[in-house]
C-alpha positions as YAML, in Angstrom:
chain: A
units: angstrom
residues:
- id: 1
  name: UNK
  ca: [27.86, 204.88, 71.93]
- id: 2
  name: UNK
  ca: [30.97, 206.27, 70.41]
- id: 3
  name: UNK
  ca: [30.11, 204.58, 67.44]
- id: 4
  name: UNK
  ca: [26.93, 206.04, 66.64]
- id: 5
  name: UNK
  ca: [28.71, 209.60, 67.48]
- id: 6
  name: UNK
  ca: [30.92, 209.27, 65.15]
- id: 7
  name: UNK
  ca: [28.08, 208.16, 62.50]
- id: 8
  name: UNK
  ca: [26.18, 211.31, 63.43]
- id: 9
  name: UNK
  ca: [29.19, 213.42, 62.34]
- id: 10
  name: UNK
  ca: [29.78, 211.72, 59.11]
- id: 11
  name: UNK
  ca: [26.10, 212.23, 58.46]
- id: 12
  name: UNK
  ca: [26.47, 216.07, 59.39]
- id: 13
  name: UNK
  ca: [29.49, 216.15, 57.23]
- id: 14
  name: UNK
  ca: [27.81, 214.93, 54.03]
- id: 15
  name: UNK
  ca: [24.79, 217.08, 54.75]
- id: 16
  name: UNK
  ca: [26.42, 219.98, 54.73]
- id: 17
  name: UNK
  ca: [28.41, 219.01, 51.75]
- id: 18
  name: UNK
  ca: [25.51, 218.95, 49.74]
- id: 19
  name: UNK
  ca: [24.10, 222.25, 50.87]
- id: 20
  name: UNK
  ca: [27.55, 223.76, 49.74]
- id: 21
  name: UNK
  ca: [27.05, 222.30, 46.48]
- id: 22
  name: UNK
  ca: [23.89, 223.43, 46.03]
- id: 23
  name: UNK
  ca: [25.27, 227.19, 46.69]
- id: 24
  name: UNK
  ca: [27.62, 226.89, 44.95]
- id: 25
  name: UNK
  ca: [25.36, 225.75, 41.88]
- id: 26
  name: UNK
  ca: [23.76, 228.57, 42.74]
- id: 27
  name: UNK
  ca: [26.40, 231.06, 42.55]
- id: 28
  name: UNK
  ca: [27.55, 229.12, 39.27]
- id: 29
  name: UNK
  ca: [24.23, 230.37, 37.80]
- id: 30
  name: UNK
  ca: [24.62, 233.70, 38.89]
- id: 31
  name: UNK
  ca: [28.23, 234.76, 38.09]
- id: 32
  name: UNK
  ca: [29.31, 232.18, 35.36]
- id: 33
  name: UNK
  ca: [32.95, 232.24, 35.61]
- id: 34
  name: UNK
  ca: [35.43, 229.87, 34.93]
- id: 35
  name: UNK
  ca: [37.04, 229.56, 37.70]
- id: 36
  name: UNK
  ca: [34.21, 228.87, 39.79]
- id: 37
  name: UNK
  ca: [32.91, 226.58, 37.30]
- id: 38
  name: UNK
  ca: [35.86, 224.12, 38.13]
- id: 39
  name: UNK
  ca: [35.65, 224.44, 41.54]
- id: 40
  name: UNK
  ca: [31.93, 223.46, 41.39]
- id: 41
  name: UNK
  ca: [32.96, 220.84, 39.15]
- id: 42
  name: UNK
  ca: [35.66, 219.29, 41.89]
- id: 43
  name: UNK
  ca: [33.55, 219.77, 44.35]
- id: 44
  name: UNK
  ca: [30.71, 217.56, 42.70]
- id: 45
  name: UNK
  ca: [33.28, 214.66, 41.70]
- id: 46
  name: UNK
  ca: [34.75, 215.37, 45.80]
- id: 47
  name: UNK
  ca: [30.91, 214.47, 46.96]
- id: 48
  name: UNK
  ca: [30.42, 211.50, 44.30]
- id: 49
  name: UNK
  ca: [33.86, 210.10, 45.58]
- id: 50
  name: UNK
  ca: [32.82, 210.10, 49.43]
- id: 51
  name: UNK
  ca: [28.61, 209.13, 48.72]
- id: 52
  name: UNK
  ca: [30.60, 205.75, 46.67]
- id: 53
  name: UNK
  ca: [32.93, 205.13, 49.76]
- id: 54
  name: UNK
  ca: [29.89, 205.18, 51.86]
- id: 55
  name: UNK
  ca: [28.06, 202.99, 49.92]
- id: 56
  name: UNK
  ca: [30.23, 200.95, 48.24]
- id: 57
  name: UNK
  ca: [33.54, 200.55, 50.75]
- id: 58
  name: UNK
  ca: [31.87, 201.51, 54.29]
- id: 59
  name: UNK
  ca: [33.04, 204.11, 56.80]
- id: 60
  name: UNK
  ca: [36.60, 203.99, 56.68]
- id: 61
  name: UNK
  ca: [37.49, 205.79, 53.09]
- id: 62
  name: UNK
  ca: [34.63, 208.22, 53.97]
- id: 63
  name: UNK
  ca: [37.18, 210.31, 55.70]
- id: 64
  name: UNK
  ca: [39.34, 210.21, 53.09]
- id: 65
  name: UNK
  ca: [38.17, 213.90, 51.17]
- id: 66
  name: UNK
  ca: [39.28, 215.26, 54.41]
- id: 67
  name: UNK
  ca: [43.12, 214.53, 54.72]
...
């Protein structure tokens, strides 16, 4: 039970992790500067970095872009 609560969240997590990349791709389009640019740019390799821990090391380093 716990188990699948916790899966929820991590699934909520990465969901809305994506929809903040997509604004912010968004808002890269509109205002082009540069130092938005690299924080879309960390934020992309952030969300590569935890979709590989889920798929290739399992749940425990998804938590890791957090602390």
């Amino acid at each position: 039970m716990h188990y699948k609560c916790k899966h929820e969240f991590q699934l909520e997590i990465s969901f809305l992790i994506s929809a903040c990349c997509y604004l912010s791709r968004l808002v890269g389009m509109v205002c082009r500067s540069d130092h938005l640019m690299k924080f879309i740019i960390f934020f992309r390799i952030k969300h590569y970095q935890i979709l590989n821990a889920r798929t290739v090391f399992g749940k425990r380093l998804q938590y890791s872009f957090l602390f």
